[in-house]
CSV table of C-alpha atoms and ligand atoms in Angstrom, one decimal:
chain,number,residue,atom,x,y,z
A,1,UNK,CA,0.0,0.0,0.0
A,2,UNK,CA,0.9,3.2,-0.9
A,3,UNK,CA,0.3,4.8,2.8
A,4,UNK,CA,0.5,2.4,5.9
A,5,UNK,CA,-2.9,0.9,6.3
A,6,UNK,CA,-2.9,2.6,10.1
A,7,UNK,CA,-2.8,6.1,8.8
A,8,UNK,CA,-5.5,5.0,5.5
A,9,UNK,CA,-7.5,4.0,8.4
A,10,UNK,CA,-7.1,6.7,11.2
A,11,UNK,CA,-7.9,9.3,8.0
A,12,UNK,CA,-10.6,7.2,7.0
A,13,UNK,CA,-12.1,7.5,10.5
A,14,UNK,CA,-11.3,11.0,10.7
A,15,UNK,CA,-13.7,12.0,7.9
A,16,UNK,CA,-16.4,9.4,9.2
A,17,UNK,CA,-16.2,11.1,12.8
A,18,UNK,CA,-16.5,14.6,11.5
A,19,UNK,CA,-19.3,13.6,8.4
A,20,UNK,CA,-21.7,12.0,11.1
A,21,UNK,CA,-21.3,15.2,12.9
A,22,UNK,CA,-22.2,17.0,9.9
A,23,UNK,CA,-18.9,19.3,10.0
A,24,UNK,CA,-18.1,20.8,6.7
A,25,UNK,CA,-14.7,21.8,7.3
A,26,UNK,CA,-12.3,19.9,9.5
A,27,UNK,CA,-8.3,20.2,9.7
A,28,UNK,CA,-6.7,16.6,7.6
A,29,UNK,CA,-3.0,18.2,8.5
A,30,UNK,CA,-1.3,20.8,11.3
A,31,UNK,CA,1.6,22.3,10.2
A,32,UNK,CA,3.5,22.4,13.4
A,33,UNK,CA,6.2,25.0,13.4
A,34,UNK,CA,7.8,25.0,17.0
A,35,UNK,CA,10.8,27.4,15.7
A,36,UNK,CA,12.1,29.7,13.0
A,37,UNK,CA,15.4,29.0,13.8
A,38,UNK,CA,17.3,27.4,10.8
A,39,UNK,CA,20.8,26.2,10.3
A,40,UNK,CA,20.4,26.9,6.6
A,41,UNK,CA,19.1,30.1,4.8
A,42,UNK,CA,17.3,28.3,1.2
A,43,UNK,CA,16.4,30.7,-1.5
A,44,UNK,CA,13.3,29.7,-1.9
A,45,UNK,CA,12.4,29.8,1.9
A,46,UNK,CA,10.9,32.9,3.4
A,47,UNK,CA,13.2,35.4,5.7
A,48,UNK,CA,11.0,35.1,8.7
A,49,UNK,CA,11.3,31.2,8.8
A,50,UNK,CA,15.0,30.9,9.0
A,51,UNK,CA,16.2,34.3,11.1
A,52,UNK,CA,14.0,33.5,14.7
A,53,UNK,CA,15.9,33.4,17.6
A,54,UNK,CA,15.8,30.0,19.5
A,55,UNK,CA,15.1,31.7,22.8
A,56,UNK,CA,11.4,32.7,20.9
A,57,UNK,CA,10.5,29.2,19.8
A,58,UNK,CA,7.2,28.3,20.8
A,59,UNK,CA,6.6,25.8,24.2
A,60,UNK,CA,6.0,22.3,24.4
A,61,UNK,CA,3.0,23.0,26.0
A,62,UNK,CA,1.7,25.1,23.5
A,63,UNK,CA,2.8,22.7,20.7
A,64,UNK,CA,0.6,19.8,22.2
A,65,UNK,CA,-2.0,22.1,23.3
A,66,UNK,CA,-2.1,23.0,19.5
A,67,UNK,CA,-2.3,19.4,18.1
A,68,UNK,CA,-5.0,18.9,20.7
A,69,UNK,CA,-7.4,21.9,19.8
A,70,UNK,CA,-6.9,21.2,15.9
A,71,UNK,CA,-7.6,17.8,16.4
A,72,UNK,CA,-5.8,16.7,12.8
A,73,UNK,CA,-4.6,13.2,12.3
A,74,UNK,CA,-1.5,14.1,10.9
A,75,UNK,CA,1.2,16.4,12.2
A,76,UNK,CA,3.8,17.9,10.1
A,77,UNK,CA,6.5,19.6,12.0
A,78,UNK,CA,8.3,22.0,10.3
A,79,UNK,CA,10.0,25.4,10.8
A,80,UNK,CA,12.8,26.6,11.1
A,81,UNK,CA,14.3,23.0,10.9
A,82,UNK,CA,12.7,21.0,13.4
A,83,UNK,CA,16.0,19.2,15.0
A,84,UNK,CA,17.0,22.2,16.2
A,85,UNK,CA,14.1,22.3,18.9
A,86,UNK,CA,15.4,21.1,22.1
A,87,UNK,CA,12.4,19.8,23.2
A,88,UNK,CA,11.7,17.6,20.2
A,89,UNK,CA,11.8,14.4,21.9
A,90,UNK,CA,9.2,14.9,23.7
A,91,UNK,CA,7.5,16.6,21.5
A,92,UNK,CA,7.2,13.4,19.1
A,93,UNK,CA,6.7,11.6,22.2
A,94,UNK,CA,3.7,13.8,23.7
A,95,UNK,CA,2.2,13.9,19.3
A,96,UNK,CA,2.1,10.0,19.6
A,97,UNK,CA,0.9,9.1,22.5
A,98,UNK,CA,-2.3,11.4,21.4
A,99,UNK,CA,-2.2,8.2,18.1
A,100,UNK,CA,-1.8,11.6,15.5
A,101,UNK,CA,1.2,10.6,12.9
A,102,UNK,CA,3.7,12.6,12.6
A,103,UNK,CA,6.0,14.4,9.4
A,104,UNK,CA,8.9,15.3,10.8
A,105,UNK,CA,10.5,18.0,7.8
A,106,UNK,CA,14.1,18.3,7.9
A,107,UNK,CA,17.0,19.0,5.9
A,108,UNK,CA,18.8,16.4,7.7
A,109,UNK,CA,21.5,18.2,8.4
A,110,UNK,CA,21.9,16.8,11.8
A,111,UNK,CA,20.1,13.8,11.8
A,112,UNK,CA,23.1,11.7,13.6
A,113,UNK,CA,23.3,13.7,16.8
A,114,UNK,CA,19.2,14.9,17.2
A,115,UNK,CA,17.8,11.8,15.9
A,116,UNK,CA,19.3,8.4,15.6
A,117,UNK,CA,19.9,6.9,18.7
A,118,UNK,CA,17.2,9.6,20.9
A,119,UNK,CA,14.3,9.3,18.9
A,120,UNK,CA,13.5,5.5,17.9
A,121,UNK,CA,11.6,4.8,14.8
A,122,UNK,CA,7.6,4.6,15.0
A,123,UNK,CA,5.2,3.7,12.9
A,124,UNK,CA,3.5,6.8,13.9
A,125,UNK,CA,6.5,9.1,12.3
A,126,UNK,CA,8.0,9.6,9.2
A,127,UNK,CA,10.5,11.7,7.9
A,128,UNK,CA,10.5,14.2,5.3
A,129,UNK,CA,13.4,14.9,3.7
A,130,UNK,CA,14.0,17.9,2.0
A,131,UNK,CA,15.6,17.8,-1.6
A,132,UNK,CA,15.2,20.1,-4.3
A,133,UNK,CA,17.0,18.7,-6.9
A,134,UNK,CA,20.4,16.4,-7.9
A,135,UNK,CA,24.2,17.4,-6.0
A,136,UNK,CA,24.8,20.5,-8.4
A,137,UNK,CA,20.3,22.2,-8.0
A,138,UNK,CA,20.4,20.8,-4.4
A,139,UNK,CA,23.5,23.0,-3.1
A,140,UNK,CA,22.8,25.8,-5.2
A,141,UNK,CA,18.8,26.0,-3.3
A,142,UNK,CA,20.0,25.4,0.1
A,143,UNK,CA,22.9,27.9,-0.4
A,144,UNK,CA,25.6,25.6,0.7
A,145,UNK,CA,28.1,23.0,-0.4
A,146,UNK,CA,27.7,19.1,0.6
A,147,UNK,CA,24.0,19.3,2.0
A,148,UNK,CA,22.8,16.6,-1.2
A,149,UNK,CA,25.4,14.6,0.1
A,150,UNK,CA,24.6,15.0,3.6
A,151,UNK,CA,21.0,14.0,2.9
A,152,UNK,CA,21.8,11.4,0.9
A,153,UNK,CA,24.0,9.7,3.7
A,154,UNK,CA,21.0,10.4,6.5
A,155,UNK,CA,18.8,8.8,3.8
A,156,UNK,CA,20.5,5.3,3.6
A,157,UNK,CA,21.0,5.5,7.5
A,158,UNK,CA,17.5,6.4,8.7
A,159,UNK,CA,16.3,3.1,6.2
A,160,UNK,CA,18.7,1.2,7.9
A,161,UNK,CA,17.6,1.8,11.3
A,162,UNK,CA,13.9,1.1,10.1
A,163,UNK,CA,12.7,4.5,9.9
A,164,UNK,CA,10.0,5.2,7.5
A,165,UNK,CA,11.4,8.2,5.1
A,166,UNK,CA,9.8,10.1,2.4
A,167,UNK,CA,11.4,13.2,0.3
A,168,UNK,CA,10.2,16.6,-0.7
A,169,UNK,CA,10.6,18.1,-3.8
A,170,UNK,CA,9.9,21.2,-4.5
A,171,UNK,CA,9.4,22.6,-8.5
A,172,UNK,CA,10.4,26.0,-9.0
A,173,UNK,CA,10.8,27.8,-11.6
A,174,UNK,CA,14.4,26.8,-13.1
A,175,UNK,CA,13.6,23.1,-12.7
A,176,UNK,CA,14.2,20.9,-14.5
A,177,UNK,CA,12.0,18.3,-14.6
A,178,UNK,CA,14.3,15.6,-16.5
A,179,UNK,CA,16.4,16.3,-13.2
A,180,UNK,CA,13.3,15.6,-10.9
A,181,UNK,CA,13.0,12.1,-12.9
A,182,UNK,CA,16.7,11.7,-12.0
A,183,UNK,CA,16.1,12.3,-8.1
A,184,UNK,CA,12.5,10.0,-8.2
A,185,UNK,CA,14.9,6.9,-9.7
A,186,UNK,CA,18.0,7.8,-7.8
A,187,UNK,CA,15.9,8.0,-4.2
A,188,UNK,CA,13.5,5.3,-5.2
A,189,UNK,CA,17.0,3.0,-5.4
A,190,UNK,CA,17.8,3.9,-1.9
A,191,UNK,CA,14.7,2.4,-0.8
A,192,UNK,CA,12.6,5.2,0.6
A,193,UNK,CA,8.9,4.7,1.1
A,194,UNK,CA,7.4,7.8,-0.8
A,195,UNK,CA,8.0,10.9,-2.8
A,196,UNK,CA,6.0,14.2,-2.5
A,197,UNK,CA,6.5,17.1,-5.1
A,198,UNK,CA,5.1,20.5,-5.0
A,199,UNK,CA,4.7,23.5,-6.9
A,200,UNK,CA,6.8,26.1,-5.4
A,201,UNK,CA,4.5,29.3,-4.5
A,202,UNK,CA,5.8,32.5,-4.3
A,203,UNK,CA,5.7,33.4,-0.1
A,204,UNK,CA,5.2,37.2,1.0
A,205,UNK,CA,8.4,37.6,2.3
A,206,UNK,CA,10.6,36.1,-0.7
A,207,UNK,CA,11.9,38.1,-2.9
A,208,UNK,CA,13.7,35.7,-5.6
A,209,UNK,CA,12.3,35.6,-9.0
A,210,UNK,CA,12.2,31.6,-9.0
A,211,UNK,CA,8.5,30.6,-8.5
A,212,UNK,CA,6.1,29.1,-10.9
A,213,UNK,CA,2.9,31.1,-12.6
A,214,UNK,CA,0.1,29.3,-12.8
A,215,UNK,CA,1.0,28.4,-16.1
A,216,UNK,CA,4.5,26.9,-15.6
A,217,UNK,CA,3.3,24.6,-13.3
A,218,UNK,CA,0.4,23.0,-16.0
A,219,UNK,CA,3.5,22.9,-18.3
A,220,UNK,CA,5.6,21.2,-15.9
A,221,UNK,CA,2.9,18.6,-13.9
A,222,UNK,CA,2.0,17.6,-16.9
A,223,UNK,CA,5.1,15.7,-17.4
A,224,UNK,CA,5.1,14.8,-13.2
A,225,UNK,CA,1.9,13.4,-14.2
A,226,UNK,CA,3.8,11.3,-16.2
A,227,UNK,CA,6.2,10.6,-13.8
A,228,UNK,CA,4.2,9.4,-11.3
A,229,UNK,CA,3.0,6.2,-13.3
A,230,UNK,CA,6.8,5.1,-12.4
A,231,UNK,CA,7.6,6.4,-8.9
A,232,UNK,CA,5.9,6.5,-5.4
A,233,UNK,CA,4.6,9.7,-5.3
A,234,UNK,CA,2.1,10.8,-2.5
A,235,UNK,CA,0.3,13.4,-4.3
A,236,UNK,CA,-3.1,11.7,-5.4
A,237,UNK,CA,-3.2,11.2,-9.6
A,238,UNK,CA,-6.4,13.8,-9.5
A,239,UNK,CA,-4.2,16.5,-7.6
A,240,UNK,CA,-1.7,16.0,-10.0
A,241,UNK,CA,-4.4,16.2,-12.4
A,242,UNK,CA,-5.4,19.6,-11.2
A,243,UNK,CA,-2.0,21.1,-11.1
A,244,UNK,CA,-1.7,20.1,-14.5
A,245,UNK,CA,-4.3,22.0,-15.1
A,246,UNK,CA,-6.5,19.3,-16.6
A,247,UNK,CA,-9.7,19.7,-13.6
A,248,UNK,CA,-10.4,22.5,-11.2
A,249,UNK,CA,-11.5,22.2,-7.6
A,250,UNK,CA,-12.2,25.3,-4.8
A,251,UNK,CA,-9.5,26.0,-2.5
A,252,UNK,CA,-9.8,23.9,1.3
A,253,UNK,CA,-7.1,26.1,3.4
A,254,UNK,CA,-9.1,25.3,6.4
A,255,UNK,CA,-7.9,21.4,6.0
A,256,UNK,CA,-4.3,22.2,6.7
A,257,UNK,CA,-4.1,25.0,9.6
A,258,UNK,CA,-0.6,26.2,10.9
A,259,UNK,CA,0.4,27.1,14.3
A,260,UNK,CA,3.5,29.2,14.4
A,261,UNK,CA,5.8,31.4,17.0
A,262,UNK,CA,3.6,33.7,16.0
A,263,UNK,CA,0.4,31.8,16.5
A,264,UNK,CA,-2.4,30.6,14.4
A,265,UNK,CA,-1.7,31.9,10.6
A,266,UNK,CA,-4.4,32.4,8.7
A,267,UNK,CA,-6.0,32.2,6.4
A,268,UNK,CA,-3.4,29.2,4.6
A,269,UNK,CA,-0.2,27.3,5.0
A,270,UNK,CA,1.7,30.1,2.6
A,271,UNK,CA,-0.5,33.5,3.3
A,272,UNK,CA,-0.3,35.0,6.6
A,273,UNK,CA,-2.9,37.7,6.5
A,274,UNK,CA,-3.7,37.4,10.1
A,275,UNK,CA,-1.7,35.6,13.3
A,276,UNK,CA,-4.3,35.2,16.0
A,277,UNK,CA,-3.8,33.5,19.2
A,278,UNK,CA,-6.1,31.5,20.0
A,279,UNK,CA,-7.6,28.8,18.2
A,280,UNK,CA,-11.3,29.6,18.2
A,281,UNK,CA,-10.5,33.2,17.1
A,282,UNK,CA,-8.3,31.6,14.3
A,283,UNK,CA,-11.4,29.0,13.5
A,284,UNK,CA,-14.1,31.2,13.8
A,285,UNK,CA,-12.9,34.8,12.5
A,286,UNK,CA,-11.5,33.6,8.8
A,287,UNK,CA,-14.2,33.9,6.3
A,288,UNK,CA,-13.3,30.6,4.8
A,289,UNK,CA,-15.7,31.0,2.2
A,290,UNK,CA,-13.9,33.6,0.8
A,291,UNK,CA,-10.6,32.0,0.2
A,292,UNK,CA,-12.5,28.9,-0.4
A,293,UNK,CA,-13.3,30.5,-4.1
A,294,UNK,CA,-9.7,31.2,-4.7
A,295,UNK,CA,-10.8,35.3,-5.8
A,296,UNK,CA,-8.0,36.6,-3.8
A,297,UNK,CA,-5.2,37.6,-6.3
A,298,UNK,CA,-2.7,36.0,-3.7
A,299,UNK,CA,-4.5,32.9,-4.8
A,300,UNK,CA,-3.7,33.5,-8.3
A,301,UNK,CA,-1.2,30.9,-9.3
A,302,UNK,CA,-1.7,28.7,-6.7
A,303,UNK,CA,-1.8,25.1,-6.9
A,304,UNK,CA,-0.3,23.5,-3.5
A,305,UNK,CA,-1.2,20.1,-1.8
A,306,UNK,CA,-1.9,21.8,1.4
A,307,UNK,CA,-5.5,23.8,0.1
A,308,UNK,CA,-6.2,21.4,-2.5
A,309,UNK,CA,-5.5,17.3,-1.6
A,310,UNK,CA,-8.6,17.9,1.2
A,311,UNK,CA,-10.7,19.3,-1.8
A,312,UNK,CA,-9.7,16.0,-4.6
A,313,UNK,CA,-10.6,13.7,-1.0
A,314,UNK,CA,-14.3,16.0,-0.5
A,315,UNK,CA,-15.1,15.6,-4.2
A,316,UNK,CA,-15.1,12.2,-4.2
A,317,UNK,CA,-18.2,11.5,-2.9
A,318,UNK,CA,-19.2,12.9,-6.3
A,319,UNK,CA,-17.7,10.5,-8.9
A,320,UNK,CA,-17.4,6.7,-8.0
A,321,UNK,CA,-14.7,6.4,-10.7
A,322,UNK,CA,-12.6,9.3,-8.6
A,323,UNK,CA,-13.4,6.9,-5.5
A,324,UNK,CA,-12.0,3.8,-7.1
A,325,UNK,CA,-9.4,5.2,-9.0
A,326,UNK,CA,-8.0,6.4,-5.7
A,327,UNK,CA,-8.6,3.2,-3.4
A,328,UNK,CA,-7.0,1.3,-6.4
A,329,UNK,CA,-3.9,4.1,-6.1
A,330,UNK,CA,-3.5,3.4,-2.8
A,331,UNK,CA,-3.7,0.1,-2.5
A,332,UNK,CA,-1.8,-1.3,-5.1
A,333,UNK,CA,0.7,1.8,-5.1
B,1,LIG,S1,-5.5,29.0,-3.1
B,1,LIG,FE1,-3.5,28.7,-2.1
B,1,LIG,S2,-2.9,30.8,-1.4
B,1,LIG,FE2,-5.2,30.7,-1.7
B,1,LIG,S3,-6.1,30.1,0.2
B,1,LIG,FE3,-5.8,28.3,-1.0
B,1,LIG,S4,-3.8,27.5,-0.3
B,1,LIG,FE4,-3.9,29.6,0.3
C-alpha cells in the first residue's frame, strides 16, 4: 500500500467522525512549526522562517495544546528545521501518545546527533526529507556546499535503522523536470517509502524571481503526471491532475491549519494575513468562504497540496470512478 494501512484507516475514521457530525470543514493536517530557527538560509524559503531566535520558539505545551485543539490526524513539524528544537523528543513523544502521525520535515543536516539513537523509529513518524534537486540544484537551493550529500547519507541510514522516510521536492521555476525524474529513480533505489512534489508558490516575504505562474506549473505537472505512473509519489493522480491543469476544484485552506511562533496563521499554510492567538478566534474569524473561491489575487497561481488534496478527497463522494481510482492508487501503489 501506498500509505500504511494505520494512517488509511485513522484518516478514513477521521472523515467518518466529522461527516456523522455533519462538520463541513475539518483540519486533515497541522503544520506544526515549534521554531524559526534554521541552520540553513534556502532561496526559496521565506526570511521570517529561518532568522528566529531560538530563545522565541514556541513551548512544548503550547505545541501539544495546538495538536490537541486542531484535532488533525497528521502532524507535520516543520520550521525553522525541526532538530534544532530542544524539546523535540518529547515533542514526538507527547504527538504520539495522542495516536496523531507525525511528518517530521528536515533538511537532515543533523540527523546523527538529534535523531538516531534519541528518537527511535515509530510507525507513527516519518521523515520528510527535503531535496530540491540532484548534488549541483540541491547545493545551489540550500545555499551551501555538501547538504545533497549529507542528505543522501541520513537517507540510507535512517532506512537502515527502520525508519520510514519520504522526500520533498519542491518545482520551481528553473527546474528541471528531467532532473526531478533523476532524483525520483536515484531515491527510489535507496529504498525510501514515498515521494512528494510540490509547486513552489511564491511566499510574502521572498523576494527571488524563481516561482512558478500558474501556467508553468500545468506545463511542468504535466510531465510529473507522467512521472508518477513510475515512482511513489504521495500526491493523489487527481491533484496531480489539477496542477496540470487538466480539472479544477475550490480551495480547502481550512484542511491544513498552521500554528506558528507567532500563533495561528491564517488564512493558509503560505499567506499569513492574520496571526491570532487562540484557536477559536483563528477557526471562527477567517471567512473561509472567501478564500475557499480562490478570488484573492494571492491565490492566483496557486496550486499547493496543502488547500487542494482535502478538496480531490471532499469531491469524491461525487464520482465513483474518482473513489476507485483512488482506493485502487493506494492500495496497489
Ligand atoms: S489557493 Fe493557495 S494561497 Fe489561496 S487560500 Fe488556498 S492554499 Fe492559500
Amino acid at each position: 500500500m501506498r500509505f500504511p494501512v494505520h494512517i488509511t484507516v485513522d484518516m478514513i475514521k477521521h472523515q467518518v467522525r466529522n461527516g456523522l457530525k455533519r462538520q463541513k470543514r475539518y483540519p486533515f493536517v497541522l503544520m506544526l512549526e515549534p521554531l524559526y530557527t534554521c541552520n540553513l538560509a534556502c532561496l526559496g524559503c521565506s526570511t521570517e522562517r529561518h532568522t528566529g531566535k531560538l530563545k522565541d520558539r514556541l513551548p512544548l505545551e503550547k505545541c501539544l495544546q495546538a495538536v490537541d485543539e486542531s484535532q488533525a490526524p497528521a502532524v507535520s513539524i516543520c520550521g525553522g528545521e525541526p532538530t534544532l528544537y530542544p524539546e523535540l523528543p518529547e515533542l514526538i513523544e507527547g504527538i504520539i501518545k495522542r495516536k496523531r502521525h507525525i511528518y517530521l520535515c528536515t533538511n537532515a543536516l543533523l540527523m546523527d546527533e538529534k535523531v538516531f539513537g534519541v528518537i527511535p523509529p515509530h510507525k507513527r513518524m516519518s521523515i520528510n526529507v527535503h531535496l530540491d534537486g540532484m548534488r549541483e540544484t540541491h547545493d545551489y537551493v540550500v545555499d551551501r556546499k555538501g547538504v545533497f550529500d549529507k542528505a543522501i547519507e541520513a537517507i540510507k541510514k535512517a532506512k537502515k535503522l527502520g525508519y520510514h522516510v519520504v522526500t520533498n521536492t519542491t518545482v520551481f521555476k528553473e527546474t528541471k523536470i528531467d532532473e526531478v525524474e533523476e532524483l525520483c529513480e536515484f531515491v527510489s533505489d535507496l529504498g525510501i517509502d514515498g515521494l512528494l512534489i510540490s509547486p513552489g508558490y511564491q511566499y510574502e516575504t521572498v523576494k527571488e524571481d524563481m516561482f512558478l505562474t500558474r501556467q508553468d506549473t500545468e506545463r511542468k505537472f504535466k510531465r510529473i503526471l507522467e512521472i508518477s505512473k513510475k515512482y511513489r509519489l504521495q500526491s493523489t493522480p487527481m491533484f496531480l491532475e489539477f496542477a496540470a491543469g487538466m480539472r479544477d476544484y475550490k480551495c480547502s485552506p481550512w484542511s491544513t491549519v498552521t500554528y506558528t511562533p507567532n500563533g495561528w496563521k491564517g488564512p493558509c499554510y503560505l499567506i499569513g494575513e492574520k496571526f491570532y492567538d487562540t484557536w477559536d478566534e483563528f477557526w471562527n474569524g477567517t471567512d473561509w468562504d472567501y478564500w475557499e473561491s480562490r478570488l484573492d489575487p494571492k491565490c492566483q497561481n496557486c496550486a499547493m497540496h496543502s488547500g487542494f488534496e482535502a478538496s480531490v478527497v471532499k469531491d469524491l463522494g461525487k464520482s465513483p470512478k474518482d473513489m476507485l481510482r483512488m482506493a485502487a492508487w493506494n492500495i496497489f501503489g
